[in-house]
Amino acid sequence: MTDPLERLRTMFIERCRTDLEQLRALEPGHPDVGAIAHRLAGAAGSFGYPEISEAASLVDDRARYGPPPSTEEVRNMTQAMERAIVSG
C-alpha cells in the first residue's frame, strides 16, 4: 500500500529546497524570513518534520512579535530543512 501523503511530502521537500535558497540570501530580520517560517511551521508538522516545525515556529514568533529572529535561530531552521532534504 502506498502512502497517500507521499506525493505531497515530496512537493513539500521540493518547496523546502526553494525556500532554503531564498533564506540563504536574506538577513535574519528580513520580512520574507518570517513569511517562509510561518508557512513552514504549519506544513512541516503535517508532513512528519517536527524539527522544522519547531524551529520555524520560533522564527515565525520572533518575526511577528519581536525581537527579530537571530542568525542562530534562522540557522537552526535551515539546518533542519537541510536534514529533511537529505533524508527525503
PDB file of N, CA and C in Angstrom:
ATOM      1  N   MET A   1       0.843  -1.179   0.000  1.00  0.00           N
ATOM      2  CA  MET A   1       0.000   0.000   0.000  1.00  0.00           C
ATOM      3  C   MET A   1       0.891   1.247   0.000  1.00  0.00           C
ATOM      4  N   THR A   2       0.541   2.216  -0.819  1.00  0.00           N
ATOM      5  CA  THR A   2       1.328   3.434  -0.893  1.00  0.00           C
ATOM      6  C   THR A   2       0.789   4.467   0.084  1.00  0.00           C
ATOM      7  N   ASP A   3       1.675   5.328   0.515  1.00  0.00           N
ATOM      8  CA  ASP A   3       1.321   6.398   1.439  1.00  0.00           C
ATOM      9  C   ASP A   3       0.606   7.495   0.647  1.00  0.00           C
ATOM     10  N   PRO A   4      -0.638   7.823   1.000  1.00  0.00           N
ATOM     11  CA  PRO A   4      -1.376   8.843   0.243  1.00  0.00           C
ATOM     12  C   PRO A   4      -0.764  10.238   0.349  1.00  0.00           C
ATOM     13  N   LEU A   5       0.052  10.459   1.357  1.00  0.00           N
ATOM     14  CA  LEU A   5       0.687  11.764   1.512  1.00  0.00           C
ATOM     15  C   LEU A   5       2.062  11.851   0.855  1.00  0.00           C
ATOM     16  N   GLU A   6       2.537  10.756   0.292  1.00  0.00           N
ATOM     17  CA  GLU A   6       3.893  10.733  -0.257  1.00  0.00           C
ATOM     18  C   GLU A   6       4.113  11.800  -1.327  1.00  0.00           C
ATOM     19  N   ARG A   7       3.171  11.950  -2.229  1.00  0.00           N
ATOM     20  CA  ARG A   7       3.320  12.958  -3.289  1.00  0.00           C
ATOM     21  C   ARG A   7       3.371  14.368  -2.687  1.00  0.00           C
ATOM     22  N   LEU A   8       2.518  14.625  -1.710  1.00  0.00           N
ATOM     23  CA  LEU A   8       2.525  15.933  -1.058  1.00  0.00           C
ATOM     24  C   LEU A   8       3.800  16.155  -0.260  1.00  0.00           C
ATOM     25  N   ARG A   9       4.288  15.104   0.379  1.00  0.00           N
ATOM     26  CA  ARG A   9       5.543  15.194   1.128  1.00  0.00           C
ATOM     27  C   ARG A   9       6.696  15.523   0.180  1.00  0.00           C
ATOM     28  N   THR A  10       6.697  14.912  -0.988  1.00  0.00           N
ATOM     29  CA  THR A  10       7.728  15.190  -1.997  1.00  0.00           C
ATOM     30  C   THR A  10       7.640  16.644  -2.449  1.00  0.00           C
ATOM     31  N   MET A  11       6.443  17.139  -2.639  1.00  0.00           N
ATOM     32  CA  MET A  11       6.268  18.540  -3.028  1.00  0.00           C
ATOM     33  C   MET A  11       6.741  19.469  -1.910  1.00  0.00           C
ATOM     34  N   PHE A  12       6.496  19.084  -0.659  1.00  0.00           N
ATOM     35  CA  PHE A  12       6.955  19.886   0.474  1.00  0.00           C
ATOM     36  C   PHE A  12       8.478  19.971   0.480  1.00  0.00           C
ATOM     37  N   ILE A  13       9.151  18.847   0.259  1.00  0.00           N
ATOM     38  CA  ILE A  13      10.619  18.839   0.243  1.00  0.00           C
ATOM     39  C   ILE A  13      11.146  19.705  -0.898  1.00  0.00           C
ATOM     40  N   GLU A  14      10.501  19.650  -2.047  1.00  0.00           N
ATOM     41  CA  GLU A  14      10.920  20.498  -3.163  1.00  0.00           C
ATOM     42  C   GLU A  14      10.739  21.974  -2.810  1.00  0.00           C
ATOM     43  N   ARG A  15       9.654  22.280  -2.126  1.00  0.00           N
ATOM     44  CA  ARG A  15       9.428  23.661  -1.687  1.00  0.00           C
ATOM     45  C   ARG A  15      10.498  24.071  -0.679  1.00  0.00           C
ATOM     46  N   CYS A  16      10.910  23.136   0.179  1.00  0.00           N
ATOM     47  CA  CYS A  16      11.985  23.416   1.142  1.00  0.00           C
ATOM     48  C   CYS A  16      13.268  23.796   0.419  1.00  0.00           C
ATOM     49  N   ARG A  17      13.557  23.127  -0.675  1.00  0.00           N
ATOM     50  CA  ARG A  17      14.761  23.458  -1.446  1.00  0.00           C
ATOM     51  C   ARG A  17      14.711  24.919  -1.918  1.00  0.00           C
ATOM     52  N   THR A  18      13.579  25.315  -2.447  1.00  0.00           N
ATOM     53  CA  THR A  18      13.399  26.683  -2.926  1.00  0.00           C
ATOM     54  C   THR A  18      13.477  27.677  -1.772  1.00  0.00           C
ATOM     55  N   ASP A  19      12.780  27.360  -0.683  1.00  0.00           N
ATOM     56  CA  ASP A  19      12.799  28.239   0.484  1.00  0.00           C
ATOM     57  C   ASP A  19      14.199  28.366   1.062  1.00  0.00           C
ATOM     58  N   LEU A  20      14.930  27.276   1.073  1.00  0.00           N
ATOM     59  CA  LEU A  20      16.286  27.288   1.611  1.00  0.00           C
ATOM     60  C   LEU A  20      17.180  28.229   0.804  1.00  0.00           C
ATOM     61  N   GLU A  21      17.059  28.199  -0.509  1.00  0.00           N
ATOM     62  CA  GLU A  21      17.829  29.114  -1.356  1.00  0.00           C
ATOM     63  C   GLU A  21      17.487  30.569  -1.023  1.00  0.00           C
ATOM     64  N   GLN A  22      16.209  30.852  -0.847  1.00  0.00           N
ATOM     65  CA  GLN A  22      15.787  32.208  -0.509  1.00  0.00           C
ATOM     66  C   GLN A  22      16.335  32.622   0.856  1.00  0.00           C
ATOM     67  N   LEU A  23      16.206  31.738   1.833  1.00  0.00           N
ATOM     68  CA  LEU A  23      16.656  32.061   3.186  1.00  0.00           C
ATOM     69  C   LEU A  23      18.151  32.361   3.228  1.00  0.00           C
ATOM     70  N   ARG A  24      18.924  31.650   2.451  1.00  0.00           N
ATOM     71  CA  ARG A  24      20.372  31.868   2.428  1.00  0.00           C
ATOM     72  C   ARG A  24      20.736  33.252   1.892  1.00  0.00           C
ATOM     73  N   ALA A  25      19.838  33.846   1.119  1.00  0.00           N
ATOM     74  CA  ALA A  25      20.108  35.150   0.521  1.00  0.00           C
ATOM     75  C   ALA A  25      19.585  36.316   1.376  1.00  0.00           C
ATOM     76  N   LEU A  26      18.878  36.011   2.466  1.00  0.00           N
ATOM     77  CA  LEU A  26      18.242  37.047   3.270  1.00  0.00           C
ATOM     78  C   LEU A  26      18.908  37.221   4.627  1.00  0.00           C
ATOM     79  N   GLU A  27      18.820  38.422   5.152  1.00  0.00           N
ATOM     80  CA  GLU A  27      19.234  38.694   6.527  1.00  0.00           C
ATOM     81  C   GLU A  27      18.143  38.145   7.456  1.00  0.00           C
ATOM     82  N   PRO A  28      18.500  37.723   8.677  1.00  0.00           N
ATOM     83  CA  PRO A  28      17.506  37.138   9.585  1.00  0.00           C
ATOM     84  C   PRO A  28      16.282  38.009   9.853  1.00  0.00           C
ATOM     85  N   GLY A  29      16.424  39.335   9.850  1.00  0.00           N
ATOM     86  CA  GLY A  29      15.301  40.213  10.138  1.00  0.00           C
ATOM     87  C   GLY A  29      14.439  40.582   8.943  1.00  0.00           C
ATOM     88  N   HIS A  30      14.785  40.082   7.771  1.00  0.00           N
ATOM     89  CA  HIS A  30      14.024  40.403   6.563  1.00  0.00           C
ATOM     90  C   HIS A  30      12.607  39.839   6.689  1.00  0.00           C
ATOM     91  N   PRO A  31      11.587  40.591   6.264  1.00  0.00           N
ATOM     92  CA  PRO A  31      10.201  40.125   6.388  1.00  0.00           C
ATOM     93  C   PRO A  31       9.921  38.789   5.694  1.00  0.00           C
ATOM     94  N   ASP A  32      10.621  38.498   4.609  1.00  0.00           N
ATOM     95  CA  ASP A  32      10.397  37.227   3.911  1.00  0.00           C
ATOM     96  C   ASP A  32      10.818  36.030   4.758  1.00  0.00           C
ATOM     97  N   VAL A  33      11.766  36.214   5.661  1.00  0.00           N
ATOM     98  CA  VAL A  33      12.169  35.126   6.557  1.00  0.00           C
ATOM     99  C   VAL A  33      10.976  34.720   7.412  1.00  0.00           C
ATOM    100  N   GLY A  34      10.273  35.702   7.944  1.00  0.00           N
ATOM    101  CA  GLY A  34       9.087  35.415   8.749  1.00  0.00           C
ATOM    102  C   GLY A  34       7.995  34.745   7.942  1.00  0.00           C
ATOM    103  N   ALA A  35       7.788  35.188   6.717  1.00  0.00           N
ATOM    104  CA  ALA A  35       6.751  34.601   5.864  1.00  0.00           C
ATOM    105  C   ALA A  35       7.062  33.140   5.547  1.00  0.00           C
ATOM    106  N   ILE A  36       8.312  32.854   5.231  1.00  0.00           N
ATOM    107  CA  ILE A  36       8.723  31.472   4.949  1.00  0.00           C
ATOM    108  C   ILE A  36       8.568  30.627   6.201  1.00  0.00           C
ATOM    109  N   ALA A  37       9.010  31.159   7.338  1.00  0.00           N
ATOM    110  CA  ALA A  37       8.916  30.416   8.593  1.00  0.00           C
ATOM    111  C   ALA A  37       7.462  30.124   8.941  1.00  0.00           C
ATOM    112  N   HIS A  38       6.588  31.077   8.724  1.00  0.00           N
ATOM    113  CA  HIS A  38       5.167  30.890   9.026  1.00  0.00           C
ATOM    114  C   HIS A  38       4.595  29.726   8.206  1.00  0.00           C
ATOM    115  N   ARG A  39       4.905  29.726   6.939  1.00  0.00           N
ATOM    116  CA  ARG A  39       4.421  28.660   6.048  1.00  0.00           C
ATOM    117  C   ARG A  39       4.980  27.292   6.467  1.00  0.00           C
ATOM    118  N   LEU A  40       6.269  27.274   6.788  1.00  0.00           N
ATOM    119  CA  LEU A  40       6.911  26.017   7.183  1.00  0.00           C
ATOM    120  C   LEU A  40       6.391  25.484   8.516  1.00  0.00           C
ATOM    121  N   ALA A  41       6.117  26.381   9.445  1.00  0.00           N
ATOM    122  CA  ALA A  41       5.715  25.977  10.799  1.00  0.00           C
ATOM    123  C   ALA A  41       4.499  25.061  10.767  1.00  0.00           C
ATOM    124  N   GLY A  42       3.531  25.380   9.947  1.00  0.00           N
ATOM    125  CA  GLY A  42       2.333  24.552   9.878  1.00  0.00           C
ATOM    126  C   GLY A  42       2.511  23.326   9.003  1.00  0.00           C
ATOM    127  N   ALA A  43       3.077  23.505   7.842  1.00  0.00           N
ATOM    128  CA  ALA A  43       3.183  22.411   6.878  1.00  0.00           C
ATOM    129  C   ALA A  43       4.144  21.317   7.322  1.00  0.00           C
ATOM    130  N   ALA A  44       5.256  21.692   7.912  1.00  0.00           N
ATOM    131  CA  ALA A  44       6.282  20.693   8.264  1.00  0.00           C
ATOM    132  C   ALA A  44       5.747  19.633   9.217  1.00  0.00           C
ATOM    133  N   GLY A  45       5.017  20.054  10.220  1.00  0.00           N
ATOM    134  CA  GLY A  45       4.462  19.093  11.163  1.00  0.00           C
ATOM    135  C   GLY A  45       3.467  18.146  10.503  1.00  0.00           C
ATOM    136  N   SER A  46       2.710  18.660   9.564  1.00  0.00           N
ATOM    137  CA  SER A  46       1.720  17.841   8.859  1.00  0.00           C
ATOM    138  C   SER A  46       2.367  16.734   8.043  1.00  0.00           C
ATOM    139  N   PHE A  47       3.582  16.973   7.593  1.00  0.00           N
ATOM    140  CA  PHE A  47       4.259  16.002   6.745  1.00  0.00           C
ATOM    141  C   PHE A  47       5.313  15.191   7.481  1.00  0.00           C
ATOM    142  N   GLY A  48       5.337  15.300   8.803  1.00  0.00           N
ATOM    143  CA  GLY A  48       6.241  14.462   9.588  1.00  0.00           C
ATOM    144  C   GLY A  48       7.616  15.044   9.824  1.00  0.00           C
ATOM    145  N   TYR A  49       7.730  16.362   9.819  1.00  0.00           N
ATOM    146  CA  TYR A  49       9.012  17.016  10.067  1.00  0.00           C
ATOM    147  C   TYR A  49       8.890  17.955  11.273  1.00  0.00           C
ATOM    148  N   PRO A  50       8.744  17.394  12.472  1.00  0.00           N
ATOM    149  CA  PRO A  50       8.535  18.230  13.657  1.00  0.00           C
ATOM    150  C   PRO A  50       9.716  19.143  13.974  1.00  0.00           C
ATOM    151  N   GLU A  51      10.915  18.731  13.617  1.00  0.00           N
ATOM    152  CA  GLU A  51      12.084  19.566  13.901  1.00  0.00           C
ATOM    153  C   GLU A  51      12.005  20.878  13.112  1.00  0.00           C
ATOM    154  N   ILE A  52      11.598  20.796  11.864  1.00  0.00           N
ATOM    155  CA  ILE A  52      11.423  22.012  11.065  1.00  0.00           C
ATOM    156  C   ILE A  52      10.299  22.846  11.655  1.00  0.00           C
ATOM    157  N   SER A  53       9.207  22.198  12.004  1.00  0.00           N
ATOM    158  CA  SER A  53       8.051  22.898  12.538  1.00  0.00           C
ATOM    159  C   SER A  53       8.400  23.679  13.799  1.00  0.00           C
ATOM    160  N   GLU A  54       9.129  23.063  14.707  1.00  0.00           N
ATOM    161  CA  GLU A  54       9.506  23.725  15.961  1.00  0.00           C
ATOM    162  C   GLU A  54      10.429  24.917  15.702  1.00  0.00           C
ATOM    163  N   ALA A  55      11.455  24.705  14.881  1.00  0.00           N
ATOM    164  CA  ALA A  55      12.396  25.792  14.588  1.00  0.00           C
ATOM    165  C   ALA A  55      11.702  26.924  13.839  1.00  0.00           C
ATOM    166  N   ALA A  56      10.849  26.574  12.891  1.00  0.00           N
ATOM    167  CA  ALA A  56      10.140  27.590  12.107  1.00  0.00           C
ATOM    168  C   ALA A  56       9.137  28.359  12.972  1.00  0.00           C
ATOM    169  N   SER A  57       8.507  27.680  13.910  1.00  0.00           N
ATOM    170  CA  SER A  57       7.564  28.354  14.807  1.00  0.00           C
ATOM    171  C   SER A  57       8.265  29.428  15.633  1.00  0.00           C
ATOM    172  N   LEU A  58       9.451  29.123  16.111  1.00  0.00           N
ATOM    173  CA  LEU A  58      10.217  30.102  16.883  1.00  0.00           C
ATOM    174  C   LEU A  58      10.566  31.312  16.012  1.00  0.00           C
ATOM    175  N   VAL A  59      11.064  31.054  14.806  1.00  0.00           N
ATOM    176  CA  VAL A  59      11.421  32.155  13.901  1.00  0.00           C
ATOM    177  C   VAL A  59      10.169  32.959  13.541  1.00  0.00           C
ATOM    178  N   ASP A  60       9.070  32.296  13.291  1.00  0.00           N
ATOM    179  CA  ASP A  60       7.814  32.966  12.975  1.00  0.00           C
ATOM    180  C   ASP A  60       7.379  33.866  14.132  1.00  0.00           C
ATOM    181  N   ASP A  61       7.405  33.347  15.347  1.00  0.00           N
ATOM    182  CA  ASP A  61       7.019  34.151  16.515  1.00  0.00           C
ATOM    183  C   ASP A  61       7.908  35.370  16.668  1.00  0.00           C
ATOM    184  N   ARG A  62       9.207  35.176  16.499  1.00  0.00           N
ATOM    185  CA  ARG A  62      10.133  36.309  16.611  1.00  0.00           C
ATOM    186  C   ARG A  62       9.843  37.355  15.539  1.00  0.00           C
ATOM    187  N   ALA A  63       9.612  36.883  14.318  1.00  0.00           N
ATOM    188  CA  ALA A  63       9.352  37.815  13.214  1.00  0.00           C
ATOM    189  C   ALA A  63       8.058  38.596  13.443  1.00  0.00           C
ATOM    190  N   ARG A  64       7.069  37.953  14.038  1.00  0.00           N
ATOM    191  CA  ARG A  64       5.779  38.606  14.269  1.00  0.00           C
ATOM    192  C   ARG A  64       5.790  39.536  15.476  1.00  0.00           C
ATOM    193  N   TYR A  65       6.377  39.049  16.569  1.00  0.00           N
ATOM    194  CA  TYR A  65       6.217  39.756  17.840  1.00  0.00           C
ATOM    195  C   TYR A  65       7.506  40.354  18.395  1.00  0.00           C
ATOM    196  N   GLY A  66       8.654  40.015  17.782  1.00  0.00           N
ATOM    197  CA  GLY A  66       9.936  40.566  18.196  1.00  0.00           C
ATOM    198  C   GLY A  66      10.500  39.877  19.417  1.00  0.00           C
ATOM    199  N   PRO A  67      11.730  40.085  19.699  1.00  0.00           N
ATOM    200  CA  PRO A  67      12.693  40.739  18.817  1.00  0.00           C
ATOM    201  C   PRO A  67      12.899  39.906  17.555  1.00  0.00           C
ATOM    202  N   PRO A  68      13.464  40.507  16.502  1.00  0.00           N
ATOM    203  CA  PRO A  68      13.675  39.765  15.254  1.00  0.00           C
ATOM    204  C   PRO A  68      14.453  38.470  15.505  1.00  0.00           C
ATOM    205  N   PRO A  69      14.225  37.466  14.654  1.00  0.00           N
ATOM    206  CA  PRO A  69      14.951  36.203  14.834  1.00  0.00           C
ATOM    207  C   PRO A  69      16.457  36.414  14.715  1.00  0.00           C
ATOM    208  N   SER A  70      17.187  35.659  15.509  1.00  0.00           N
ATOM    209  CA  SER A  70      18.641  35.751  15.465  1.00  0.00           C
ATOM    210  C   SER A  70      19.191  34.911  14.321  1.00  0.00           C
ATOM    211  N   THR A  71      20.428  35.165  13.997  1.00  0.00           N
ATOM    212  CA  THR A  71      21.113  34.368  12.972  1.00  0.00           C
ATOM    213  C   THR A  71      21.102  32.902  13.381  1.00  0.00           C
ATOM    214  N   GLU A  72      21.336  32.622  14.649  1.00  0.00           N
ATOM    215  CA  GLU A  72      21.358  31.234  15.132  1.00  0.00           C
ATOM    216  C   GLU A  72      19.987  30.573  15.000  1.00  0.00           C
ATOM    217  N   GLU A  73      18.921  31.286  15.298  1.00  0.00           N
ATOM    218  CA  GLU A  73      17.575  30.716  15.188  1.00  0.00           C
ATOM    219  C   GLU A  73      17.233  30.386  13.739  1.00  0.00           C
ATOM    220  N   VAL A  74      17.599  31.283  12.833  1.00  0.00           N
ATOM    221  CA  VAL A  74      17.359  31.023  11.409  1.00  0.00           C
ATOM    222  C   VAL A  74      18.247  29.872  10.947  1.00  0.00           C
ATOM    223  N   ARG A  75      19.485  29.830  11.422  1.00  0.00           N
ATOM    224  CA  ARG A  75      20.390  28.729  11.068  1.00  0.00           C
ATOM    225  C   ARG A  75      19.822  27.392  11.545  1.00  0.00           C
ATOM    226  N   ASN A  76      19.261  27.343  12.740  1.00  0.00           N
ATOM    227  CA  ASN A  76      18.658  26.107  13.245  1.00  0.00           C
ATOM    228  C   ASN A  76      17.529  25.644  12.327  1.00  0.00           C
ATOM    229  N   MET A  77      16.747  26.594  11.851  1.00  0.00           N
ATOM    230  CA  MET A  77      15.651  26.255  10.944  1.00  0.00           C
ATOM    231  C   MET A  77      16.192  25.731   9.615  1.00  0.00           C
ATOM    232  N   THR A  78      17.178  26.429   9.051  1.00  0.00           N
ATOM    233  CA  THR A  78      17.718  25.988   7.762  1.00  0.00           C
ATOM    234  C   THR A  78      18.432  24.645   7.883  1.00  0.00           C
ATOM    235  N   GLN A  79      19.084  24.399   8.990  1.00  0.00           N
ATOM    236  CA  GLN A  79      19.744  23.100   9.175  1.00  0.00           C
ATOM    237  C   GLN A  79      18.721  21.979   9.280  1.00  0.00           C
ATOM    238  N   ALA A  80      17.612  22.233   9.933  1.00  0.00           N
ATOM    239  CA  ALA A  80      16.530  21.232   9.991  1.00  0.00           C
ATOM    240  C   ALA A  80      15.989  20.965   8.594  1.00  0.00           C
ATOM    241  N   MET A  81      15.871  22.013   7.795  1.00  0.00           N
ATOM    242  CA  MET A  81      15.412  21.862   6.417  1.00  0.00           C
ATOM    243  C   MET A  81      16.405  21.043   5.615  1.00  0.00           C
ATOM    244  N   GLU A  82      17.690  21.336   5.786  1.00  0.00           N
ATOM    245  CA  GLU A  82      18.725  20.585   5.069  1.00  0.00           C
ATOM    246  C   GLU A  82      18.670  19.100   5.406  1.00  0.00           C
ATOM    247  N   ARG A  83      18.497  18.791   6.683  1.00  0.00           N
ATOM    248  CA  ARG A  83      18.418  17.372   7.090  1.00  0.00           C
ATOM    249  C   ARG A  83      17.204  16.682   6.463  1.00  0.00           C
ATOM    250  N   ALA A  84      16.096  17.393   6.397  1.00  0.00           N
ATOM    251  CA  ALA A  84      14.888  16.814   5.785  1.00  0.00           C
ATOM    252  C   ALA A  84      15.099  16.583   4.294  1.00  0.00           C
ATOM    253  N   ILE A  85      15.765  17.512   3.632  1.00  0.00           N
ATOM    254  CA  ILE A  85      16.017  17.375   2.195  1.00  0.00           C
ATOM    255  C   ILE A  85      16.902  16.163   1.940  1.00  0.00           C
ATOM    256  N   VAL A  86      17.935  16.005   2.750  1.00  0.00           N
ATOM    257  CA  VAL A  86      18.856  14.883   2.568  1.00  0.00           C
ATOM    258  C   VAL A  86      18.148  13.544   2.827  1.00  0.00           C
ATOM    259  N   SER A  87      17.320  13.515   3.862  1.00  0.00           N
ATOM    260  CA  SER A  87      16.659  12.246   4.211  1.00  0.00           C
ATOM    261  C   SER A  87      15.462  11.963   3.320  1.00  0.00           C
ATOM    262  N   GLY A  88      14.980  13.022   2.642  1.00  0.00           N
ATOM    263  CA  GLY A  88      13.865  12.835   1.719  1.00  0.00           C
ATOM    264  C   GLY A  88      12.590  12.787   2.452  1.00  0.00           C
TER     265      GLY A  88
END
